mmCIF file of C-alpha atoms in Angstrom:
data_model
loop_
_atom_site.group_PDB
_atom_site.id
_atom_site.type_symbol
_atom_site.label_atom_id
_atom_site.label_comp_id
_atom_site.label_asym_id
_atom_site.label_seq_id
_atom_site.Cartn_x
_atom_site.Cartn_y
_atom_site.Cartn_z
ATOM 1 C CA MET A 1 208.240 -105.416 -268.694
ATOM 2 C CA THR A 2 205.420 -107.752 -269.682
ATOM 3 C CA SER A 3 204.290 -107.000 -273.197
ATOM 4 C CA ARG A 4 200.713 -106.098 -273.904
ATOM 5 C CA THR A 5 198.985 -107.446 -276.987
ATOM 6 C CA LEU A 6 197.654 -105.003 -279.567
ATOM 7 C CA TYR A 7 195.397 -106.188 -282.337
ATOM 8 C CA LEU A 8 196.203 -103.767 -285.167
ATOM 9 C CA PHE A 9 193.510 -103.946 -287.820
ATOM 10 C CA GLY A 10 193.413 -102.136 -291.140
ATOM 11 C CA SER A 11 191.117 -101.516 -294.072
ATOM 12 C CA ALA A 12 192.154 -100.755 -297.642
ATOM 13 C CA ALA A 13 193.051 -97.068 -297.479
ATOM 14 C CA PRO A 14 196.375 -95.479 -298.490
ATOM 15 C CA PRO A 15 197.776 -95.065 -294.915
ATOM 16 C CA LEU A 16 197.774 -98.878 -294.728
ATOM 17 C CA PHE A 17 201.017 -98.889 -296.711
ATOM 18 C CA ASP A 18 202.776 -97.510 -293.603
ATOM 19 C CA VAL A 19 201.691 -100.442 -291.436
ATOM 20 C CA ALA A 20 205.202 -101.905 -291.054
ATOM 21 C CA LYS A 21 206.427 -98.620 -289.537
ATOM 22 C CA VAL A 22 203.379 -98.503 -287.283
ATOM 23 C CA ILE A 23 204.061 -102.062 -286.099
ATOM 24 C CA GLU A 24 207.688 -101.173 -285.331
ATOM 25 C CA THR A 25 206.613 -98.056 -283.413
ATOM 26 C CA ALA A 26 204.105 -100.067 -281.374
ATOM 27 C CA GLN A 27 206.674 -102.777 -280.679
ATOM 28 C CA ALA A 28 209.170 -100.155 -279.495
ATOM 29 C CA ASP A 29 206.482 -99.066 -277.009
ATOM 30 C CA GLY A 30 206.203 -102.607 -275.633
ATOM 31 C CA TRP A 31 203.303 -103.972 -277.653
ATOM 32 C CA ASP A 32 203.108 -107.516 -279.018
ATOM 33 C CA VAL A 33 201.337 -106.724 -282.295
ATOM 34 C CA CYS A 34 198.944 -109.013 -284.159
ATOM 35 C CA LEU A 35 197.968 -107.724 -287.612
ATOM 36 C CA GLY A 36 194.501 -108.279 -289.060
ATOM 37 C CA LEU A 37 193.344 -106.986 -292.430
ATOM 38 C CA THR A 38 190.080 -106.713 -294.298
ATOM 39 C CA PRO A 39 190.059 -108.893 -297.438
ATOM 40 C CA THR A 40 190.794 -105.941 -299.729
ATOM 41 C CA ALA A 41 193.563 -104.685 -297.440
ATOM 42 C CA ALA A 42 195.107 -108.179 -297.487
ATOM 43 C CA HIS A 43 194.976 -108.085 -301.269
ATOM 44 C CA TRP A 44 196.696 -104.686 -301.307
ATOM 45 C CA LEU A 45 199.496 -106.002 -299.064
ATOM 46 C CA ARG A 46 199.637 -109.508 -300.564
ATOM 47 C CA GLU A 47 203.341 -109.253 -301.434
ATOM 48 C CA SER A 48 204.202 -108.059 -297.906
ATOM 49 C CA ILE A 49 202.121 -110.514 -295.851
ATOM 50 C CA ASP A 50 204.961 -112.963 -295.160
ATOM 51 C CA GLY A 51 207.332 -110.172 -294.121
ATOM 52 C CA LEU A 52 204.673 -108.619 -291.874
ATOM 53 C CA ALA A 53 204.133 -112.012 -290.227
ATOM 54 C CA VAL A 54 207.868 -112.238 -289.527
ATOM 55 C CA LEU A 55 207.865 -108.677 -288.184
ATOM 56 C CA THR A 56 205.001 -109.373 -285.765
ATOM 57 C CA GLY A 57 205.872 -112.989 -284.976
ATOM 58 C CA HIS A 58 202.230 -113.916 -285.656
ATOM 59 C CA PRO A 59 200.297 -114.923 -288.758
ATOM 60 C CA VAL A 60 198.599 -112.006 -290.507
ATOM 61 C CA ARG A 61 194.894 -112.766 -290.513
ATOM 62 C CA SER A 62 192.140 -111.705 -292.880
ATOM 63 C CA LYS A 63 189.815 -114.708 -292.554
ATOM 64 C CA TYR A 64 187.961 -116.388 -289.742
ATOM 65 C CA LYS A 65 189.574 -119.552 -288.391
ATOM 66 C CA LEU A 66 187.739 -122.832 -288.810
ATOM 67 C CA PRO A 67 185.558 -124.044 -285.941
ATOM 68 C CA GLY A 68 187.635 -126.004 -283.442
ATOM 69 C CA GLU A 69 190.953 -124.539 -284.600
ATOM 70 C CA PRO A 70 193.045 -123.023 -281.818
ATOM 71 C CA ASP A 71 193.529 -119.280 -281.978
ATOM 72 C CA ALA A 72 196.980 -118.388 -283.323
ATOM 73 C CA TRP A 73 196.997 -115.080 -281.458
ATOM 74 C CA PRO A 74 197.177 -114.262 -277.750
ATOM 75 C CA PRO A 75 194.179 -112.403 -276.269
ATOM 76 C CA ALA A 76 194.072 -108.660 -276.977
ATOM 77 C CA ASP A 77 194.747 -106.027 -274.346
ATOM 78 C CA ALA A 78 193.596 -103.393 -276.845
ATOM 79 C CA ILE A 79 192.427 -103.112 -280.441
ATOM 80 C CA LEU A 80 193.376 -100.351 -282.866
ATOM 81 C CA PHE A 81 191.406 -100.357 -286.111
ATOM 82 C CA ALA A 82 193.118 -97.882 -288.413
ATOM 83 C CA PRO A 83 192.739 -96.996 -291.146
ATOM 84 C CA ALA A 84 189.039 -97.831 -291.041
ATOM 85 C CA THR A 85 187.165 -97.145 -294.262
ATOM 86 C CA PHE A 86 183.601 -95.931 -294.769
ATOM 87 C CA ASN A 87 182.513 -99.521 -295.421
ATOM 88 C CA SER A 88 184.249 -100.933 -292.346
ATOM 89 C CA ILE A 89 182.971 -98.243 -289.959
ATOM 90 C CA ASN A 90 179.400 -98.613 -291.181
ATOM 91 C CA SER A 91 179.495 -102.426 -291.215
ATOM 92 C CA TRP A 92 180.864 -102.461 -287.667
ATOM 93 C CA ALA A 93 178.292 -100.011 -286.312
ATOM 94 C CA LEU A 94 175.495 -101.971 -287.968
ATOM 95 C CA GLY A 95 176.831 -105.329 -286.725
ATOM 96 C CA LEU A 96 177.477 -106.694 -290.221
ATOM 97 C CA THR A 97 180.343 -109.085 -289.519
ATOM 98 C CA GLN A 98 180.971 -110.574 -292.942
ATOM 99 C CA ASN A 99 184.730 -110.253 -292.573
ATOM 100 C CA PHE A 100 187.151 -111.262 -289.832
ATOM 101 C CA VAL A 101 188.315 -107.794 -288.773
ATOM 102 C CA VAL A 102 184.801 -106.353 -288.443
ATOM 103 C CA GLY A 103 183.699 -109.496 -286.618
ATOM 104 C CA VAL A 104 186.486 -109.226 -284.062
ATOM 105 C CA VAL A 105 185.910 -105.532 -283.344
ATOM 106 C CA ALA A 106 182.157 -106.047 -283.063
ATOM 107 C CA GLU A 107 182.686 -108.891 -280.604
ATOM 108 C CA GLY A 108 185.361 -106.847 -278.820
ATOM 109 C CA ILE A 109 182.687 -104.380 -277.720
ATOM 110 C CA GLY A 110 180.833 -107.155 -275.913
ATOM 111 C CA LYS A 111 184.043 -108.526 -274.429
ATOM 112 C CA GLY A 112 185.004 -105.110 -273.068
ATOM 113 C CA ILE A 113 188.292 -104.953 -274.985
ATOM 114 C CA PRO A 114 189.555 -101.345 -275.065
ATOM 115 C CA THR A 115 189.091 -100.330 -278.694
ATOM 116 C CA VAL A 116 190.170 -97.329 -280.728
ATOM 117 C CA THR A 117 189.406 -96.611 -284.346
ATOM 118 C CA MET A 118 190.436 -93.875 -286.714
ATOM 119 C CA PRO A 119 188.484 -93.558 -289.937
ATOM 120 C CA CYS A 120 190.051 -92.767 -293.271
ATOM 121 C CA VAL A 121 187.342 -91.409 -295.546
ATOM 122 C CA ASN A 122 187.242 -88.630 -298.085
ATOM 123 C CA ALA A 123 185.026 -85.579 -297.673
ATOM 124 C CA ALA A 124 182.428 -86.931 -300.115
ATOM 125 C CA TYR A 125 181.903 -90.057 -297.993
ATOM 126 C CA ALA A 126 181.862 -87.860 -294.900
ATOM 127 C CA GLN A 127 178.760 -86.125 -296.289
ATOM 128 C CA HIS A 128 176.799 -89.385 -296.169
ATOM 129 C CA ARG A 129 174.593 -89.285 -293.067
ATOM 130 C CA GLN A 130 175.334 -92.905 -292.183
ATOM 131 C CA LEU A 131 178.951 -92.110 -291.316
ATOM 132 C CA ASP A 132 177.962 -89.711 -288.522
ATOM 133 C CA ARG A 133 175.360 -92.195 -287.300
ATOM 134 C CA SER A 134 177.958 -94.960 -287.248
ATOM 135 C CA VAL A 135 180.550 -92.840 -285.429
ATOM 136 C CA THR A 136 177.918 -91.921 -282.835
ATOM 137 C CA GLU A 137 176.859 -95.560 -282.440
ATOM 138 C CA LEU A 138 180.422 -96.777 -281.920
ATOM 139 C CA ARG A 139 181.148 -94.019 -279.409
ATOM 140 C CA GLU A 140 177.965 -94.858 -277.498
ATOM 141 C CA GLN A 141 179.198 -98.460 -277.269
ATOM 142 C CA GLY A 142 182.503 -97.365 -275.742
ATOM 143 C CA VAL A 143 184.765 -97.246 -278.794
ATOM 144 C CA THR A 144 187.179 -94.320 -278.959
ATOM 145 C CA VAL A 145 186.677 -92.864 -282.433
ATOM 146 C CA LEU A 146 189.411 -90.456 -283.517
ATOM 147 C CA TYR A 147 187.482 -88.485 -286.090
ATOM 148 C CA GLY A 148 187.546 -84.730 -286.463
ATOM 149 C CA GLU A 149 189.830 -82.353 -284.589
ATOM 150 C CA GLY A 150 192.640 -84.320 -282.910
ATOM 151 C CA GLY A 151 192.036 -87.347 -285.130
ATOM 152 C CA PHE A 152 191.407 -87.876 -288.818
ATOM 153 C CA VAL A 153 189.960 -84.976 -290.797
ATOM 154 C CA PRO A 154 188.631 -85.877 -294.268
ATOM 155 C CA ASN A 155 190.219 -84.468 -297.424
ATOM 156 C CA PRO A 156 188.460 -83.718 -300.709
ATOM 157 C CA PRO A 157 188.171 -86.820 -302.949
ATOM 158 C CA GLY A 158 191.414 -87.558 -304.767
ATOM 159 C CA SER A 159 193.530 -85.277 -302.583
ATOM 160 C CA GLY A 160 194.406 -87.621 -299.760
ATOM 161 C CA LYS A 161 197.527 -87.145 -297.689
ATOM 162 C CA PRO A 162 198.390 -90.669 -296.527
ATOM 163 C CA THR A 163 201.684 -89.575 -294.985
ATOM 164 C CA ALA A 164 199.781 -87.063 -292.827
ATOM 165 C CA TYR A 165 197.524 -89.759 -291.354
ATOM 166 C CA PRO A 166 197.826 -89.235 -287.564
ATOM 167 C CA TRP A 167 199.153 -92.668 -286.598
ATOM 168 C CA GLU A 168 200.799 -91.250 -283.453
ATOM 169 C CA ALA A 169 197.414 -90.117 -282.108
ATOM 170 C CA ALA A 170 195.941 -93.547 -282.813
ATOM 171 C CA LEU A 171 198.744 -95.418 -281.036
ATOM 172 C CA ALA A 172 198.616 -93.022 -278.078
ATOM 173 C CA ALA A 173 194.857 -93.502 -277.739
ATOM 174 C CA ALA A 174 195.236 -97.309 -277.825
ATOM 175 C CA LYS A 175 197.885 -97.090 -275.099
ATOM 176 C CA HIS A 176 195.656 -94.855 -272.964
ATOM 177 C CA ARG A 177 192.679 -97.186 -273.391
ATOM 178 C CA ALA A 178 194.787 -100.228 -272.452
ATOM 179 C CA GLU A 179 195.941 -98.382 -269.337
ATOM 180 C CA GLY A 180 192.335 -97.613 -268.401
ATOM 181 C CA ARG A 181 192.463 -93.987 -269.474
ATOM 182 C CA ASP A 182 190.311 -92.467 -272.180
ATOM 183 C CA GLU A 183 190.539 -88.740 -272.792
ATOM 184 C CA ARG A 184 187.917 -88.691 -275.515
ATOM 185 C CA GLN A 185 185.368 -90.905 -277.128
#
């Protein structure tokens, strides 16, 4: 079986600490995984970066490469951005590409790369009108956003359940998008 390449991107939210297990699950399903992190997420995982690079077989990226440098990753067959924080979702929807991960997913829309995201926000952030606007904008641009029933459902502030984050749903949606199927946007 030829492996497909999954760009797995993450923001700084507690489910990020399970990323090694998520990588192993994706690899067991035939994915070649490339891990990209927002700057804060890279800081959170700073002591694990080298081990995650060994696990994926690719450098973990959190910064843009220099102009003229070859890309260290193969082209993506799909992108999964999870967990995606309030800041990352809104920056992406608004086209504010100040960091590598948001830049790649924003460009991925234009390149037609099948993309799935699953937010990780608390219920207080979910009350901010911009979040709904951003989710709508991303969906209108073809991104599968797993938010609400069947995806991520916000918890009250300070009562997160990182181990209940629905990683399986996110990986399944990325697989379906890569195979040309999309049950929900």
